[in-house]
Every structure is written in structure tokens, then in C-alpha cells.
Amino acid sequence: MTILELREKRAKAWEAAKAFLDTHRTDKGVLSAEDDATYTRMEQDITDLGKEIARLERQEALEAELNKPVNKPLTGKPMTGKSDAKTGRATDEYRSNFWNMMRSKAPMPQVINALQVGTDSEGGFLVPDEYERTLVEALEEENIFRQLAHVIQTSSGDRKIPVVATKGTASWIDEEGAYPESDDSFGQVSIGAYKLGTMIKVSEELLNDSVFDLENYISREFARRIGAKEEEAFFTGDGTGKPLGILAATGGAQVGVTAGSASTITTDELIDLFYSLKTPYRRNAVWLLNDATIKLVRKLKDGQGQYLWQPSLVSGTPDTLLGKPVYTSAYMPTAAADAKTVAFGDFGYYWIADRQGRSFKKLNELYAANGQVGFMASQRVDGRLILQEAVKVIQQKSA
């Protein structure tokens, strides 16, 4: 079944679920226990179809990448004196020797020499350029926040970001009157780099097996671990030894609406959150919430009896809520007392700073008794919301 067919099937399932809700609610506006179980199954089908659509879209994107030509046609004139030869960590020699180093217990001297381009002060080897780009792509697949935020590269030290604190204004002036002074004032936000690392153990048998795709395994496992941990920090980090998250009490998103309940959300509260955000930020605004909250929102209607949540029928396009894209993350809290359950805003004002160069270290002896070789992988990253007013959240009522 194609992606389009699955989207159409999902849309029909949603129409059937809406009709079921409208015809089976009691006089009190709720479902009986039996009808609630039926609706839950219908909703689960919609969720499962959404996951399958997302899986096929990732597969389609991967196939498109793999189907790209590996050779480029000769378009320039020979012997022009210009060279497109790769240098440093981008060379084929460095890449080949890097993986020879990863596999070998006692690499040849020429291997060590080739890796000197990427040696750090503690003996770790920087990842070859081609492989580093693969890691970044994998992180983006695992981490929804990176698709929404503004990502920058830093080489060393803190990055100082100037921010306008207050803006000057114009004034009406009498004839021959003096011009009043009204200057902008500026502040700055500092983004540094926190170290995030993981260790992977591989058996010696797999390392010696030329059939085993070591690069692909480490890339995916590193992406899974790093992606999950950094996304958690981008949402809930306290800024101590990790990035400052979007939900932080100080420096995070502003509370736009305080819900009237600790466990539910109303249509009016979502509309109030929508308009609590200034118009310029609403142009690129998106919703962020978790799957449990989506289930609550799917049952809500506007004043004309139309459901707020609408499934997407276009491949690669997210579902919408009040006309704006909806994204889900497991790191958004579930409805509970004081929880910030729904975020709405322009997440391009959350800046992620990647310190260039991800590092690997190989541990030959530490796990030798178990017939394993360890690999330590690390990266340095920071993130914070540059303008707090660019994102607003719903905070549930206190208990």
C-alpha cells in the first residue's frame, strides 16, 4: 500500500472515529465504558497508521539518498589548474585508515600517521568528514527538535548572541521642538558546549568479520543514544551540565495559558494559547505535545462543531491543529498537576550549538577478558531559547 493510500485510509478512519463520537456520546457528553473501549481501538488504528506512514516516508527518503549517482559527469575542462581533491578528514585515505584503526588491535605505523590529522589532546580520533555528516543526518532522524530549532556550528569558546532587550520609539514633535532620545538597549545570551558521551561494546568476532557493517552499526547506535539524551535536554534540561530546555522554569518558554484542570485541556485553552503568541511568531509556529495529549485534543471541537485536529493527506506534511503543524515528542509531559503539556511557537528561536568535531576512542584492553572491544563516542552541544516570548505553553492547574 502506498503512502497516499495509507493517508487516505487514515483520514477515513478519522472520519469514522468522529462520527462514532458524535453518535455515541451520552446526554452528559461522555462515552459509556463499552463505547470508550471501541473508540480507543479506533484511535489506536489511526495512531498505528500514522506510524506506518512515517516509517514509509523515512524509507522513501533513504532510498532516494541511496539511489543518487555515485559518479558525477565530467563537465570542466581538464588541466585547468583547479583541483577538487579532498583534504584532511575528508580524504579517502583518512576515512579508510580511521576504520582500519577501529578494527585493528595493533595498527600499522602508516595508519597512525594518517590519523594524526584528527588526533585530539587525549588520544581520541576525530571522525572522518563523510562519517560525521552521516552521524548528523542520523541524529536529525532520531531527534524531532533538531528539525525545528536553529542549529549553528561553533569551533571554540562560548558563542555570544546579541539580543534586543528594549526597543526605541518614535514621538510626536512640536514645530521646532527637540527630538527626544530613544535608544535600543541590548543584552546577550551565551551558548557554550556540554559534553555528551556514550560507550559501545562490540565483540571481537564481529570486528574481525568483514561482512559486519561496523560503520553503520556505530552510526545508528550512537545516533539513537545521543539523539534521545539531547532531545530530553532540549525539552527539560536545567542548564546545569546540559542545555537549558524549552520547558525550564527560568529561561524557558513563557506560560501563555494556565489550564482550569490538572488533567484535561479545553478548546478555549488551545485557542487562548494560539492568540497569546504575538502575530510575527505565529507565522512559523508549530505545536509540540506528546501522544497522550494528542488523544485528548482529537476529541475537541471549535465553535462551529469542527474538530480542531485534522489529519494530513499530503506526504511529508504533518497533521494540523488550528491550521498549524503538529509534532509529537515523548519528552513533552503528560497532563498532570503543574505540567507544561502543550507548547506553541516558533522553535527557530531555540538555538542549538554543535561544537565541531565528534570524537571516538577505542578501548582494546578494558573488556579483553570478555572478548569485547569498547568504543567511546562523544560530542559537545548546548542549546537554549533565545527569545522566551517566541514560544508559549499551557501549564496544567496545580493540585
mmCIF file of C-alpha atoms in Angstrom:
data_model
loop_
_atom_site.group_PDB
_atom_site.id
_atom_site.type_symbol
_atom_site.label_atom_id
_atom_site.label_comp_id
_atom_site.label_asym_id
_atom_site.label_seq_id
_atom_site.Cartn_x
_atom_site.Cartn_y
_atom_site.Cartn_z
ATOM 1 C CA MET A 1 0.000 0.000 0.000
ATOM 2 C CA THR A 2 1.370 3.417 -0.982
ATOM 3 C CA ILE A 3 1.846 6.364 1.370
ATOM 4 C CA LEU A 4 -1.025 8.221 -0.290
ATOM 5 C CA GLU A 5 -3.331 5.218 0.121
ATOM 6 C CA LEU A 6 -2.351 4.930 3.781
ATOM 7 C CA ARG A 7 -3.028 8.636 4.332
ATOM 8 C CA GLU A 8 -6.441 8.312 2.698
ATOM 9 C CA LYS A 9 -7.177 5.245 4.830
ATOM 10 C CA ARG A 10 -6.106 7.179 7.936
ATOM 11 C CA ALA A 11 -8.336 10.107 7.008
ATOM 12 C CA LYS A 12 -11.322 7.769 6.533
ATOM 13 C CA ALA A 13 -10.578 6.124 9.869
ATOM 14 C CA TRP A 14 -10.587 9.552 11.485
ATOM 15 C CA GLU A 15 -13.931 10.443 9.876
ATOM 16 C CA ALA A 16 -15.365 7.169 11.182
ATOM 17 C CA ALA A 17 -13.979 7.906 14.666
ATOM 18 C CA LYS A 18 -15.501 11.401 14.640
ATOM 19 C CA ALA A 19 -18.870 10.017 13.555
ATOM 20 C CA PHE A 20 -18.705 7.397 16.308
ATOM 21 C CA LEU A 21 -18.014 10.084 18.908
ATOM 22 C CA ASP A 22 -20.877 12.257 17.684
ATOM 23 C CA THR A 23 -23.414 9.425 17.708
ATOM 24 C CA HIS A 24 -22.409 7.582 20.887
ATOM 25 C CA ARG A 25 -21.933 10.361 23.424
ATOM 26 C CA THR A 26 -24.468 10.221 26.228
ATOM 27 C CA ASP A 27 -26.613 13.139 27.379
ATOM 28 C CA LYS A 28 -23.729 14.109 29.656
ATOM 29 C CA GLY A 29 -21.366 14.320 26.674
ATOM 30 C CA VAL A 30 -19.299 11.259 27.588
ATOM 31 C CA LEU A 31 -18.967 7.694 26.262
ATOM 32 C CA SER A 32 -20.054 4.566 28.039
ATOM 33 C CA ALA A 33 -17.308 2.166 29.134
ATOM 34 C CA GLU A 34 -18.021 -0.151 26.177
ATOM 35 C CA ASP A 35 -18.127 2.706 23.647
ATOM 36 C CA ASP A 36 -14.978 4.204 25.135
ATOM 37 C CA ALA A 37 -13.142 0.907 24.567
ATOM 38 C CA THR A 38 -14.365 0.842 20.958
ATOM 39 C CA TYR A 39 -13.274 4.422 20.343
ATOM 40 C CA THR A 40 -9.883 3.718 21.915
ATOM 41 C CA ARG A 41 -9.360 0.879 19.416
ATOM 42 C CA MET A 42 -10.368 3.177 16.537
ATOM 43 C CA GLU A 43 -7.963 5.833 17.778
ATOM 44 C CA GLN A 44 -5.169 3.272 18.102
ATOM 45 C CA ASP A 45 -5.710 2.293 14.454
ATOM 46 C CA ILE A 46 -5.266 5.957 13.482
ATOM 47 C CA THR A 47 -2.070 6.176 15.538
ATOM 48 C CA ASP A 48 -0.687 2.943 14.049
ATOM 49 C CA LEU A 49 -1.408 4.152 10.519
ATOM 50 C CA GLY A 50 0.414 7.393 11.316
ATOM 51 C CA LYS A 51 3.466 5.479 12.494
ATOM 52 C CA GLU A 52 3.446 3.311 9.375
ATOM 53 C CA ILE A 53 3.212 6.404 7.170
ATOM 54 C CA ALA A 54 6.176 7.963 8.977
ATOM 55 C CA ARG A 55 8.148 4.728 8.610
ATOM 56 C CA LEU A 56 7.485 4.552 4.857
ATOM 57 C CA GLU A 57 8.429 8.213 4.432
ATOM 58 C CA ARG A 58 11.770 7.584 6.157
ATOM 59 C CA GLN A 59 12.306 4.536 3.949
ATOM 60 C CA GLU A 60 11.455 6.565 0.846
ATOM 61 C CA ALA A 61 13.910 9.288 1.831
ATOM 62 C CA LEU A 62 16.644 6.716 2.487
ATOM 63 C CA GLU A 63 16.078 5.015 -0.868
ATOM 64 C CA ALA A 64 16.227 8.366 -2.638
ATOM 65 C CA GLU A 65 19.557 9.064 -0.953
ATOM 66 C CA LEU A 66 20.959 5.648 -1.834
ATOM 67 C CA ASN A 67 19.788 5.942 -5.444
ATOM 68 C CA LYS A 68 21.787 9.092 -6.047
ATOM 69 C CA PRO A 69 24.529 8.586 -8.659
ATOM 70 C CA VAL A 70 27.902 7.755 -7.195
ATOM 71 C CA ASN A 71 29.786 9.401 -10.047
ATOM 72 C CA LYS A 72 29.495 12.898 -11.449
ATOM 73 C CA PRO A 73 29.836 13.625 -15.192
ATOM 74 C CA LEU A 74 32.982 15.435 -16.328
ATOM 75 C CA THR A 75 31.838 18.997 -17.003
ATOM 76 C CA GLY A 76 35.026 21.032 -16.580
ATOM 77 C CA LYS A 77 37.984 21.360 -18.869
ATOM 78 C CA PRO A 78 40.979 19.196 -17.994
ATOM 79 C CA MET A 79 44.280 20.676 -16.806
ATOM 80 C CA THR A 80 42.743 23.969 -15.696
ATOM 81 C CA GLY A 81 44.917 24.096 -12.618
ATOM 82 C CA LYS A 82 41.932 23.776 -10.241
ATOM 83 C CA SER A 83 41.532 20.771 -8.027
ATOM 84 C CA ASP A 84 38.540 19.376 -6.143
ATOM 85 C CA ALA A 85 40.742 16.979 -4.190
ATOM 86 C CA LYS A 86 39.621 16.397 -0.615
ATOM 87 C CA THR A 87 41.919 17.287 2.228
ATOM 88 C CA GLY A 88 42.281 16.488 5.916
ATOM 89 C CA ARG A 89 39.456 14.392 7.397
ATOM 90 C CA ALA A 90 37.594 14.391 4.071
ATOM 91 C CA THR A 91 40.173 12.258 2.237
ATOM 92 C CA ASP A 92 39.512 8.652 1.303
ATOM 93 C CA GLU A 93 42.824 7.744 2.909
ATOM 94 C CA TYR A 94 41.798 9.203 6.271
ATOM 95 C CA ARG A 95 38.407 7.502 6.146
ATOM 96 C CA SER A 96 39.889 4.127 5.229
ATOM 97 C CA ASN A 97 42.592 4.315 7.875
ATOM 98 C CA PHE A 98 40.114 5.515 10.501
ATOM 99 C CA TRP A 99 38.090 2.323 10.173
ATOM 100 C CA ASN A 100 41.209 0.195 9.925
ATOM 101 C CA MET A 101 42.216 1.762 13.241
ATOM 102 C CA MET A 102 38.812 0.961 14.733
ATOM 103 C CA ARG A 103 39.080 -2.687 13.722
ATOM 104 C CA SER A 104 42.754 -3.348 14.394
ATOM 105 C CA LYS A 105 44.327 -4.120 17.773
ATOM 106 C CA ALA A 106 47.795 -3.045 16.642
ATOM 107 C CA PRO A 107 47.504 -0.693 13.662
ATOM 108 C CA MET A 108 50.429 -0.239 11.333
ATOM 109 C CA PRO A 109 52.528 2.937 11.694
ATOM 110 C CA GLN A 110 51.180 4.337 8.429
ATOM 111 C CA VAL A 111 47.661 4.079 9.850
ATOM 112 C CA ILE A 112 48.614 6.095 12.935
ATOM 113 C CA ASN A 113 50.327 8.715 10.789
ATOM 114 C CA ALA A 114 47.286 9.090 8.566
ATOM 115 C CA LEU A 115 45.109 9.650 11.624
ATOM 116 C CA GLN A 116 47.253 12.454 13.041
ATOM 117 C CA VAL A 117 45.034 14.958 11.207
ATOM 118 C CA GLY A 118 42.270 14.230 13.669
ATOM 119 C CA THR A 119 44.110 13.480 16.914
ATOM 120 C CA ASP A 120 42.894 15.313 19.998
ATOM 121 C CA SER A 121 44.855 16.052 23.174
ATOM 122 C CA GLU A 122 43.669 12.848 24.892
ATOM 123 C CA GLY A 123 44.295 10.430 22.075
ATOM 124 C CA GLY A 124 40.829 10.364 20.522
ATOM 125 C CA PHE A 125 40.450 10.453 16.767
ATOM 126 C CA LEU A 126 38.031 12.843 15.107
ATOM 127 C CA VAL A 127 35.516 11.179 12.824
ATOM 128 C CA PRO A 128 36.208 11.386 9.062
ATOM 129 C CA ASP A 129 34.179 14.129 7.370
ATOM 130 C CA GLU A 130 31.897 11.793 5.407
ATOM 131 C CA TYR A 131 31.074 9.761 8.502
ATOM 132 C CA GLU A 132 30.494 12.847 10.635
ATOM 133 C CA ARG A 133 27.860 14.068 8.197
ATOM 134 C CA THR A 134 26.220 10.656 8.363
ATOM 135 C CA LEU A 135 26.033 10.991 12.137
ATOM 136 C CA VAL A 136 24.401 14.398 11.929
ATOM 137 C CA GLU A 137 21.796 13.098 9.483
ATOM 138 C CA ALA A 138 21.075 10.173 11.772
ATOM 139 C CA LEU A 139 20.657 12.489 14.754
ATOM 140 C CA GLU A 140 18.092 14.500 12.819
ATOM 141 C CA GLU A 141 16.109 11.345 12.074
ATOM 142 C CA GLU A 142 16.055 10.435 15.764
ATOM 143 C CA ASN A 143 15.520 13.943 17.108
ATOM 144 C CA ILE A 144 12.438 15.976 16.150
ATOM 145 C CA PHE A 145 13.738 19.056 17.968
ATOM 146 C CA ARG A 146 16.678 19.487 15.593
ATOM 147 C CA GLN A 147 14.256 19.752 12.679
ATOM 148 C CA LEU A 148 12.514 22.710 14.329
ATOM 149 C CA ALA A 149 15.356 24.537 16.073
ATOM 150 C CA HIS A 150 18.116 26.749 14.664
ATOM 151 C CA VAL A 151 21.383 24.799 14.574
ATOM 152 C CA ILE A 152 24.757 26.544 14.485
ATOM 153 C CA GLN A 153 28.364 25.291 14.500
ATOM 154 C CA THR A 154 30.944 26.602 16.955
ATOM 155 C CA SER A 155 34.671 25.918 16.968
ATOM 156 C CA SER A 156 35.737 27.058 20.442
ATOM 157 C CA GLY A 157 34.599 29.109 23.426
ATOM 158 C CA ASP A 158 31.145 30.460 24.204
ATOM 159 C CA ARG A 159 29.032 31.961 21.440
ATOM 160 C CA LYS A 160 27.670 35.372 22.468
ATOM 161 C CA ILE A 161 24.308 36.121 20.837
ATOM 162 C CA PRO A 162 23.188 39.782 20.970
ATOM 163 C CA VAL A 163 19.504 40.242 21.812
ATOM 164 C CA VAL A 164 17.499 43.465 21.752
ATOM 165 C CA ALA A 165 16.202 43.941 25.308
ATOM 166 C CA THR A 166 14.112 47.095 24.756
ATOM 167 C CA LYS A 167 13.273 48.964 21.570
ATOM 168 C CA GLY A 168 13.272 52.695 20.991
ATOM 169 C CA THR A 169 10.093 54.503 19.942
ATOM 170 C CA ALA A 170 9.119 57.455 17.769
ATOM 171 C CA SER A 171 7.366 60.520 19.222
ATOM 172 C CA TRP A 172 5.212 63.377 18.007
ATOM 173 C CA ILE A 173 7.229 66.631 17.999
ATOM 174 C CA ASP A 174 6.002 70.207 18.082
ATOM 175 C CA GLU A 175 7.266 72.589 15.438
ATOM 176 C CA GLU A 176 10.907 73.419 16.174
ATOM 177 C CA GLY A 177 10.705 71.014 19.083
ATOM 178 C CA ALA A 178 13.644 68.883 20.192
ATOM 179 C CA TYR A 179 13.910 65.248 19.157
ATOM 180 C CA PRO A 180 13.595 63.003 22.221
ATOM 181 C CA GLU A 181 16.266 60.381 22.720
ATOM 182 C CA SER A 182 15.038 56.829 22.455
ATOM 183 C CA ASP A 183 17.725 54.206 22.027
ATOM 184 C CA ASP A 184 17.535 50.452 21.819
ATOM 185 C CA SER A 185 19.134 48.523 24.661
ATOM 186 C CA PHE A 186 20.904 45.261 24.057
ATOM 187 C CA GLY A 187 21.615 42.157 26.067
ATOM 188 C CA GLN A 188 23.305 38.926 25.160
ATOM 189 C CA VAL A 189 22.726 35.225 25.531
ATOM 190 C CA SER A 190 25.707 32.909 25.883
ATOM 191 C CA ILE A 191 25.772 29.413 24.398
ATOM 192 C CA GLY A 192 28.627 27.120 25.399
ATOM 193 C CA ALA A 193 29.161 23.393 24.963
ATOM 194 C CA TYR A 194 28.355 20.489 27.264
ATOM 195 C CA LYS A 195 29.861 17.074 26.749
ATOM 196 C CA LEU A 196 27.536 14.197 25.908
ATOM 197 C CA GLY A 197 29.040 10.743 25.564
ATOM 198 C CA THR A 198 28.325 7.050 25.317
ATOM 199 C CA MET A 199 30.246 3.798 25.107
ATOM 200 C CA ILE A 200 29.590 0.930 22.725
ATOM 201 C CA LYS A 201 30.982 -2.588 23.156
ATOM 202 C CA VAL A 202 31.489 -4.862 20.150
ATOM 203 C CA SER A 203 32.642 -8.475 20.207
ATOM 204 C CA GLU A 204 35.993 -9.292 18.645
ATOM 205 C CA GLU A 205 34.267 -11.777 16.337
ATOM 206 C CA LEU A 206 32.135 -9.051 14.819
ATOM 207 C CA LEU A 207 35.107 -6.729 14.462
ATOM 208 C CA ASN A 208 37.033 -9.401 12.589
ATOM 209 C CA ASP A 209 34.054 -10.252 10.385
ATOM 210 C CA SER A 210 34.415 -8.234 7.187
ATOM 211 C CA VAL A 211 30.722 -8.815 6.450
ATOM 212 C CA PHE A 212 29.688 -6.902 9.577
ATOM 213 C CA ASP A 213 28.972 -3.240 8.753
ATOM 214 C CA LEU A 214 30.793 -1.607 11.662
ATOM 215 C CA GLU A 215 30.282 1.920 10.353
ATOM 216 C CA ASN A 216 26.526 1.538 10.022
ATOM 217 C CA TYR A 217 26.156 -0.127 13.431
ATOM 218 C CA ILE A 218 28.112 2.519 15.347
ATOM 219 C CA SER A 219 26.444 5.330 13.417
ATOM 220 C CA ARG A 220 22.936 4.160 14.224
ATOM 221 C CA GLU A 221 23.631 3.199 17.830
ATOM 222 C CA PHE A 222 25.449 6.464 18.509
ATOM 223 C CA ALA A 223 22.581 8.392 16.886
ATOM 224 C CA ARG A 224 19.951 6.550 18.926
ATOM 225 C CA ARG A 225 21.648 7.162 22.267
ATOM 226 C CA ILE A 226 22.827 10.729 21.672
ATOM 227 C CA GLY A 227 19.606 11.719 19.916
ATOM 228 C CA ALA A 228 17.392 10.567 22.774
ATOM 229 C CA LYS A 229 19.517 12.154 25.503
ATOM 230 C CA GLU A 230 19.956 15.509 23.831
ATOM 231 C CA GLU A 231 16.266 15.749 22.899
ATOM 232 C CA GLU A 232 15.372 15.153 26.537
ATOM 233 C CA ALA A 233 17.668 18.040 27.490
ATOM 234 C CA PHE A 234 16.254 20.337 24.792
ATOM 235 C CA PHE A 235 12.863 19.885 26.452
ATOM 236 C CA THR A 236 13.558 19.513 30.174
ATOM 237 C CA GLY A 237 17.242 20.420 30.713
ATOM 238 C CA ASP A 238 18.018 22.729 33.634
ATOM 239 C CA GLY A 239 21.163 24.289 32.116
ATOM 240 C CA THR A 240 23.451 22.658 34.705
ATOM 241 C CA GLY A 241 25.865 20.391 32.839
ATOM 242 C CA LYS A 242 23.377 20.184 29.992
ATOM 243 C CA PRO A 243 21.391 22.502 27.660
ATOM 244 C CA LEU A 244 18.592 24.696 29.028
ATOM 245 C CA GLY A 245 15.316 23.138 27.926
ATOM 246 C CA ILE A 246 12.286 24.761 26.366
ATOM 247 C CA LEU A 247 10.221 23.871 29.464
ATOM 248 C CA ALA A 248 12.654 25.303 32.030
ATOM 249 C CA ALA A 249 11.029 27.467 34.696
ATOM 250 C CA THR A 250 13.652 30.188 34.202
ATOM 251 C CA GLY A 251 14.841 30.913 30.673
ATOM 252 C CA GLY A 252 12.321 28.583 29.038
ATOM 253 C CA ALA A 253 9.075 29.281 27.205
ATOM 254 C CA GLN A 254 6.548 31.643 28.733
ATOM 255 C CA VAL A 255 3.303 30.322 30.219
ATOM 256 C CA GLY A 256 0.587 31.528 27.864
ATOM 257 C CA VAL A 257 -2.376 29.759 29.493
ATOM 258 C CA THR A 258 -2.955 28.125 32.838
ATOM 259 C CA ALA A 259 -5.437 25.283 32.382
ATOM 260 C CA GLY A 260 -8.516 25.055 34.535
ATOM 261 C CA SER A 261 -7.878 21.379 35.202
ATOM 262 C CA ALA A 262 -4.869 19.285 36.191
ATOM 263 C CA SER A 263 -5.692 16.502 33.739
ATOM 264 C CA THR A 264 -7.606 17.904 30.747
ATOM 265 C CA ILE A 265 -7.360 20.626 28.109
ATOM 266 C CA THR A 266 -10.255 22.551 26.585
ATOM 267 C CA THR A 267 -10.837 24.059 23.156
ATOM 268 C CA ASP A 268 -10.853 27.569 24.607
ATOM 269 C CA GLU A 269 -7.482 26.989 26.255
ATOM 270 C CA LEU A 270 -5.891 25.936 22.967
ATOM 271 C CA ILE A 271 -7.374 28.956 21.202
ATOM 272 C CA ASP A 272 -6.186 31.223 24.023
ATOM 273 C CA LEU A 273 -2.679 29.750 23.721
ATOM 274 C CA PHE A 274 -2.759 30.333 19.964
ATOM 275 C CA TYR A 275 -3.515 34.032 20.391
ATOM 276 C CA SER A 276 -1.232 34.509 23.385
ATOM 277 C CA LEU A 277 1.627 34.281 20.873
ATOM 278 C CA LYS A 278 2.436 37.518 19.048
ATOM 279 C CA THR A 279 1.460 37.572 15.378
ATOM 280 C CA PRO A 280 5.042 37.619 13.968
ATOM 281 C CA TYR A 281 5.861 34.401 15.821
ATOM 282 C CA ARG A 282 2.644 32.707 14.669
ATOM 283 C CA ARG A 283 3.775 32.761 11.025
ATOM 284 C CA ASN A 284 6.219 29.888 11.565
ATOM 285 C CA ALA A 285 4.671 28.479 14.731
ATOM 286 C CA VAL A 286 4.094 24.757 15.332
ATOM 287 C CA TRP A 287 2.553 22.704 18.129
ATOM 288 C CA LEU A 288 4.530 20.287 20.284
ATOM 289 C CA LEU A 289 2.867 17.729 22.566
ATOM 290 C CA ASN A 290 3.001 14.029 23.345
ATOM 291 C CA ASP A 291 0.781 11.219 22.064
ATOM 292 C CA ALA A 292 -1.304 11.061 25.245
ATOM 293 C CA THR A 293 -2.159 14.750 24.918
ATOM 294 C CA ILE A 294 -2.948 14.296 21.226
ATOM 295 C CA LYS A 295 -5.620 11.778 22.255
ATOM 296 C CA LEU A 296 -7.237 14.458 24.412
ATOM 297 C CA VAL A 297 -7.026 17.091 21.682
ATOM 298 C CA ARG A 298 -8.521 14.844 18.987
ATOM 299 C CA LYS A 299 -11.886 14.934 20.752
ATOM 300 C CA LEU A 300 -12.106 18.746 20.880
ATOM 301 C CA LYS A 301 -14.272 20.869 18.553
ATOM 302 C CA ASP A 302 -14.423 24.560 17.713
ATOM 303 C CA GLY A 303 -17.489 26.800 17.957
ATOM 304 C CA GLN A 304 -18.745 25.553 14.567
ATOM 305 C CA GLY A 305 -18.640 21.918 15.616
ATOM 306 C CA GLN A 306 -15.463 21.174 13.604
ATOM 307 C CA TYR A 307 -12.719 19.076 15.142
ATOM 308 C CA LEU A 308 -9.586 21.075 15.897
ATOM 309 C CA TRP A 309 -7.186 18.293 14.885
ATOM 310 C CA GLN A 310 -7.006 17.477 11.175
ATOM 311 C CA PRO A 311 -5.011 14.601 9.633
ATOM 312 C CA SER A 312 -2.665 15.344 6.755
ATOM 313 C CA LEU A 313 -3.325 13.854 3.307
ATOM 314 C CA VAL A 314 -0.064 15.071 1.753
ATOM 315 C CA SER A 315 3.111 13.025 2.014
ATOM 316 C CA GLY A 316 5.729 14.625 4.240
ATOM 317 C CA THR A 317 3.245 17.110 5.710
ATOM 318 C CA PRO A 318 2.371 16.926 9.432
ATOM 319 C CA ASP A 319 -1.154 16.904 10.865
ATOM 320 C CA THR A 320 -2.577 20.293 11.835
ATOM 321 C CA LEU A 321 -4.230 21.889 14.861
ATOM 322 C CA LEU A 322 -5.975 25.218 14.287
ATOM 323 C CA GLY A 323 -4.228 25.290 10.920
ATOM 324 C CA LYS A 324 -0.697 24.902 12.305
ATOM 325 C CA PRO A 325 1.567 21.800 12.067
ATOM 326 C CA VAL A 326 1.569 19.328 14.964
ATOM 327 C CA TYR A 327 4.674 17.449 16.116
ATOM 328 C CA THR A 328 4.894 14.910 18.897
ATOM 329 C CA SER A 329 7.676 14.018 21.286
ATOM 330 C CA ALA A 330 7.783 11.574 24.160
ATOM 331 C CA TYR A 331 9.627 14.221 26.189
ATOM 332 C CA MET A 332 6.648 16.575 26.354
ATOM 333 C CA PRO A 333 4.903 15.917 29.695
ATOM 334 C CA THR A 334 1.570 14.133 30.067
ATOM 335 C CA ALA A 335 -1.297 16.080 31.638
ATOM 336 C CA ALA A 336 -0.748 16.279 35.408
ATOM 337 C CA ALA A 337 -0.719 18.983 38.066
ATOM 338 C CA ASP A 338 1.626 21.875 37.117
ATOM 339 C CA ALA A 339 2.843 20.039 33.969
ATOM 340 C CA LYS A 340 3.544 22.055 30.817
ATOM 341 C CA THR A 341 1.726 19.859 28.326
ATOM 342 C CA VAL A 342 1.362 21.893 25.121
ATOM 343 C CA ALA A 343 3.955 24.170 23.518
ATOM 344 C CA PHE A 344 3.164 26.506 20.633
ATOM 345 C CA GLY A 345 5.569 28.880 18.951
ATOM 346 C CA ASP A 346 8.434 29.473 16.559
ATOM 347 C CA PHE A 347 11.080 26.989 17.659
ATOM 348 C CA GLY A 348 13.591 28.576 15.303
ATOM 349 C CA TYR A 349 14.329 30.850 18.281
ATOM 350 C CA TYR A 350 15.710 27.853 20.157
ATOM 351 C CA TRP A 351 19.365 27.709 19.153
ATOM 352 C CA ILE A 352 21.395 24.505 19.229
ATOM 353 C CA ALA A 353 25.162 24.946 19.165
ATOM 354 C CA ASP A 354 27.219 21.970 17.962
ATOM 355 C CA ARG A 355 30.921 22.126 18.777
ATOM 356 C CA GLN A 356 32.621 20.916 15.613
ATOM 357 C CA GLY A 357 34.233 17.502 15.699
ATOM 358 C CA ARG A 358 32.809 14.351 17.234
ATOM 359 C CA SER A 359 35.391 12.082 18.782
ATOM 360 C CA PHE A 360 35.887 8.315 19.062
ATOM 361 C CA LYS A 361 38.242 6.409 21.311
ATOM 362 C CA LYS A 362 38.914 2.712 21.102
ATOM 363 C CA LEU A 363 39.399 0.615 24.283
ATOM 364 C CA ASN A 364 41.348 -2.519 23.389
ATOM 365 C CA GLU A 365 42.199 -3.905 26.814
ATOM 366 C CA LEU A 366 39.405 -2.871 29.196
ATOM 367 C CA TYR A 367 36.978 -5.573 28.016
ATOM 368 C CA ALA A 368 39.516 -8.012 26.561
ATOM 369 C CA ALA A 369 38.676 -10.636 29.214
ATOM 370 C CA ASN A 370 35.145 -10.762 27.820
ATOM 371 C CA GLY A 371 36.275 -10.879 24.199
ATOM 372 C CA GLN A 372 34.982 -7.387 23.513
ATOM 373 C CA VAL A 373 36.328 -4.053 22.315
ATOM 374 C CA GLY A 374 34.892 -0.780 23.583
ATOM 375 C CA PHE A 375 34.280 2.396 21.634
ATOM 376 C CA MET A 376 33.762 5.712 23.401
ATOM 377 C CA ALA A 377 31.923 8.369 21.418
ATOM 378 C CA SER A 378 31.322 11.960 22.472
ATOM 379 C CA GLN A 379 30.117 15.284 21.191
ATOM 380 C CA ARG A 380 29.786 18.756 22.704
ATOM 381 C CA VAL A 381 26.485 20.590 22.363
ATOM 382 C CA ASP A 382 24.436 23.315 24.034
ATOM 383 C CA GLY A 383 21.030 24.844 23.429
ATOM 384 C CA ARG A 384 18.668 27.473 24.809
ATOM 385 C CA LEU A 385 15.683 29.614 23.861
ATOM 386 C CA ILE A 386 16.985 32.981 22.682
ATOM 387 C CA LEU A 387 13.655 34.826 22.940
ATOM 388 C CA GLN A 388 11.302 33.485 25.587
ATOM 389 C CA GLU A 389 8.255 35.209 24.098
ATOM 390 C CA ALA A 390 8.660 33.206 20.868
ATOM 391 C CA VAL A 391 7.188 30.058 22.469
ATOM 392 C CA LYS A 392 4.192 29.803 24.802
ATOM 393 C CA VAL A 393 2.964 26.798 26.786
ATOM 394 C CA ILE A 394 -0.156 25.550 28.561
ATOM 395 C CA GLN A 395 0.535 24.746 32.194
ATOM 396 C CA GLN A 396 -1.937 22.454 33.945
ATOM 397 C CA LYS A 397 -3.685 23.594 37.112
ATOM 398 C CA SER A 398 -1.935 22.939 40.399
ATOM 399 C CA ALA A 399 -3.240 20.093 42.514
#
